[in-house]
Short mmCIF file of C-alpha atoms in Angstrom, two decimals:
data_model
loop_
_atom_site.label_atom_id
_atom_site.label_comp_id
_atom_site.label_asym_id
_atom_site.label_seq_id
_atom_site.Cartn_x
_atom_site.Cartn_y
_atom_site.Cartn_z
CA UNK U 1 -69.32 -10.42 16.29
CA UNK U 2 -70.85 -7.75 13.64
CA UNK U 3 -73.99 -8.10 15.15
CA UNK U 4 -73.41 -7.61 18.79
CA UNK U 5 -71.42 -4.68 17.03
CA UNK U 6 -74.98 -3.46 15.25
CA UNK U 7 -76.54 -4.15 18.49
CA UNK U 8 -73.72 -2.31 20.38
CA UNK U 9 -74.60 1.00 18.50
CA UNK U 10 -71.61 0.22 15.91
CA UNK U 11 -72.91 -1.10 12.56
CA UNK U 12 -70.24 -2.24 10.13
CA UNK U 13 -70.29 -2.43 6.79
CA UNK U 14 -67.70 -3.81 5.43
CA UNK U 15 -67.07 -2.17 2.49
CA UNK U 16 -65.58 0.97 4.81
CA UNK U 17 -64.59 -0.36 7.65
CA UNK U 18 -62.44 -3.42 6.70
CA UNK U 19 -59.69 -3.42 4.50
CA UNK U 20 -56.88 -5.71 2.98
CA UNK U 21 -53.09 -4.47 2.75
CA UNK U 22 -49.96 -5.19 2.19
CA UNK U 23 -48.50 -4.75 5.26
CA UNK U 24 -45.20 -4.44 5.51
CA UNK U 25 -44.30 -5.74 9.73
CA UNK U 26 -44.69 -8.97 10.64
CA UNK U 27 -48.11 -8.90 11.89
CA UNK U 28 -50.84 -10.15 10.63
CA UNK U 29 -53.64 -7.20 10.93
CA UNK U 30 -54.18 -4.21 13.17
CA UNK U 31 -57.45 -1.68 14.50
CA UNK U 32 -57.23 1.83 13.54
CA UNK U 33 -59.22 3.26 16.49
CA UNK U 34 -59.13 6.88 13.82
CA UNK U 35 -60.40 5.93 10.59
CA UNK U 36 -62.39 2.91 12.52
CA UNK U 37 -61.50 0.39 10.08
CA UNK U 38 -59.54 -3.14 10.47
CA UNK U 39 -56.53 -4.19 8.27
CA UNK U 40 -55.82 -7.11 7.37
CA UNK U 41 -52.36 -7.69 5.62
CA UNK U 42 -53.06 -10.07 2.70
CA UNK U 43 -48.94 -10.19 2.66
CA UNK U 44 -48.86 -12.49 5.70
CA UNK U 45 -52.42 -13.68 6.21
CA UNK U 46 -53.20 -15.60 3.34
CA UNK U 47 -55.68 -18.32 4.83
CA UNK U 48 -59.64 -18.64 5.18
CA UNK U 49 -58.45 -19.43 8.55
CA UNK U 50 -55.62 -16.83 9.39
CA UNK U 51 -57.20 -14.41 8.14
CA UNK U 52 -60.26 -15.37 10.35
CA UNK U 53 -58.47 -15.15 13.26
CA UNK U 54 -57.39 -11.95 12.34
CA UNK U 55 -61.22 -10.57 11.98
CA UNK U 56 -62.67 -12.05 15.62
CA UNK U 57 -59.13 -10.83 16.80
CA UNK U 58 -59.85 -6.71 15.63
CA UNK U 59 -63.31 -6.85 16.22
CA UNK U 60 -63.14 -7.41 19.82
CA UNK U 61 -60.90 -4.29 19.72
CA UNK U 62 -63.36 -2.51 17.91
CA UNK U 63 -66.28 -3.78 20.08
CA UNK U 64 -64.06 -2.69 22.80
CA UNK U 65 -63.72 0.67 21.36
CA UNK U 66 -67.04 1.48 20.45
CA UNK U 67 -69.15 -0.11 23.08
CA UNK U 68 -66.37 -0.22 26.01
CA UNK U 69 -65.48 3.49 24.76
CA UNK U 70 -61.37 2.33 25.65
CA UNK U 71 -59.15 5.37 24.93
CA UNK U 72 -55.90 4.40 22.70
CA UNK U 73 -54.20 6.76 25.13
CA UNK U 74 -54.33 4.29 27.98
CA UNK U 75 -52.47 1.38 28.65
CA UNK U 76 -54.39 -0.15 30.41
CA UNK U 77 -57.35 -0.52 27.81
CA UNK U 78 -54.91 -1.17 25.58
CA UNK U 79 -53.50 -4.15 27.58
CA UNK U 80 -57.39 -4.74 28.34
CA UNK U 81 -58.65 -4.87 24.67
CA UNK U 82 -55.21 -7.40 23.76
CA UNK U 83 -56.55 -9.85 26.96
CA UNK U 84 -59.76 -9.69 26.16
CA UNK U 85 -58.83 -10.61 22.01
CA UNK U 86 -55.76 -13.24 23.36
CA UNK U 87 -58.33 -15.11 25.61
CA UNK U 88 -61.38 -14.84 23.02
CA UNK U 89 -59.52 -15.93 19.99
CA UNK U 90 -56.46 -17.09 20.37
CA UNK U 91 -55.00 -19.69 23.36
CA UNK U 92 -56.18 -22.67 22.32
CA UNK U 93 -54.64 -25.31 24.18
CA UNK U 94 -52.62 -26.26 21.25
CA UNK U 95 -51.00 -23.09 20.61
CA UNK U 96 -49.86 -23.14 24.84
CA UNK U 97 -48.45 -26.73 24.43
CA UNK U 98 -46.14 -25.08 21.63
CA UNK U 99 -45.37 -22.29 23.16
CA UNK U 100 -44.69 -24.22 26.42
CA UNK U 101 -47.01 -23.05 28.78
CA UNK U 102 -49.12 -26.22 28.85
CA UNK U 103 -48.54 -29.61 30.33
CA UNK U 104 -51.60 -31.99 31.03
CA UNK U 105 -51.37 -31.19 34.62
CA UNK U 106 -52.14 -27.35 33.88
CA UNK U 107 -54.21 -26.45 31.30
CA UNK U 108 -56.22 -23.32 32.95
CA UNK U 109 -53.24 -21.42 34.48
CA UNK U 110 -51.64 -22.80 31.03
CA UNK U 111 -54.17 -20.99 29.06
CA UNK U 112 -53.70 -17.86 31.58
CA UNK U 113 -50.58 -18.03 30.76
CA UNK U 114 -50.85 -18.37 27.07
CA UNK U 115 -52.94 -14.83 27.16
CA UNK U 116 -51.31 -13.07 29.24
CA UNK U 117 -48.21 -13.51 27.19
CA UNK U 118 -50.42 -12.46 23.67
CA UNK U 119 -51.57 -9.85 25.21
CA UNK U 120 -48.32 -8.32 26.79
CA UNK U 121 -46.78 -9.07 23.66
CA UNK U 122 -48.94 -7.19 21.35
CA UNK U 123 -49.54 -3.74 24.00
CA UNK U 124 -45.31 -4.38 22.91
CA UNK U 125 -46.62 -4.42 19.55
CA UNK U 126 -48.76 -1.44 19.68
CA UNK U 127 -46.50 0.92 22.37
CA UNK U 128 -43.28 1.75 22.68
CA UNK U 129 -42.40 0.50 26.05
CA UNK U 130 -40.12 -1.68 27.90
CA UNK U 131 -41.88 -5.33 28.33
CA UNK U 132 -41.84 -4.17 32.48
CA UNK U 133 -44.09 -1.78 31.37
CA UNK U 134 -46.63 -4.05 28.97
CA UNK U 135 -46.52 -6.87 31.59
CA UNK U 136 -47.30 -4.73 34.43
CA UNK U 137 -50.16 -3.04 32.48
CA UNK U 138 -51.55 -7.24 31.79
CA UNK U 139 -50.95 -7.87 35.63
CA UNK U 140 -53.24 -4.36 36.27
CA UNK U 141 -56.09 -5.36 34.59
CA UNK U 142 -56.02 -9.24 34.03
CA UNK U 143 -58.62 -10.50 36.35
CA UNK U 144 -61.22 -8.31 35.74
CA UNK U 145 -60.96 -8.66 31.87
CA UNK U 146 -59.70 -12.09 31.52
CA UNK U 147 -63.52 -13.01 33.06
CA UNK U 148 -65.11 -10.31 30.86
CA UNK U 149 -66.49 -12.91 27.92
CA UNK U 150 -68.37 -10.17 26.23
CA UNK U 151 -69.59 -10.29 23.40
CA UNK U 152 -69.00 -13.42 22.64
CA UNK U 153 -69.89 -15.61 25.97
CA UNK U 154 -67.13 -18.19 25.71
CA UNK U 155 -64.02 -18.56 24.69
CA UNK U 156 -63.55 -20.22 21.12
CA UNK U 157 -61.26 -23.77 20.67
CA UNK U 158 -60.41 -24.16 17.87
CA UNK U 159 -61.72 -27.47 15.72
CA UNK U 160 -64.95 -27.26 17.81
CA UNK U 161 -68.65 -25.90 17.44
CA UNK U 162 -67.77 -22.95 19.95
CA UNK U 163 -68.40 -20.18 17.03
CA UNK U 164 -71.07 -22.38 16.27
CA UNK U 165 -72.45 -21.62 19.34
CA UNK U 166 -72.37 -18.54 19.84
CA UNK U 167 -73.43 -17.42 17.29
CA UNK U 168 -77.19 -18.80 18.18
CA UNK U 169 -76.66 -17.94 21.60
CA UNK U 170 -76.25 -14.34 20.07
CA UNK U 171 -79.85 -13.29 21.19
CA UNK U 172 -80.06 -14.73 23.87
CA UNK U 173 -77.89 -11.28 24.96
CA UNK U 174 -79.11 -8.88 23.38
CA UNK U 175 -77.48 -9.14 18.92
CA UNK U 176 -79.49 -9.53 16.41
CA UNK U 177 -78.83 -9.65 12.24
#
């Protein structure tokens, strides 16, 4: 992700663009486009795995804000970046199973439902809108944003070699350290 940001003209300095803070909400992190900064909530993301998940999720937002000129006031743009982050970094089969979205007979549909559900919840966490408004925004942009795998090129599966493969494939997308 750092190479993708750098290659897109959005170089990231860990000391400047990532902040660890105490949060008084149930979120584990967030992206502040005004400061162009990722916040990791040290009190709700206590493990290495959670911090990695927060960083990958929020770097998708940082990438969309920089490279795709995301308008934070446009709910469709917000829905799109939340779909992309959920699709690329979350919603494994196991998490979909736990949420009740998955069975061995509907793996693809389960993943899409998990992404939609997570994106709707994320839109609601960021914006004061009704669930119907959030759901409508997610549904309007779902197909386009779900199929956009940039800059990772693949959906990352838990306990797989996907992260290492994505890193090794970075130069194929024009991303280099």
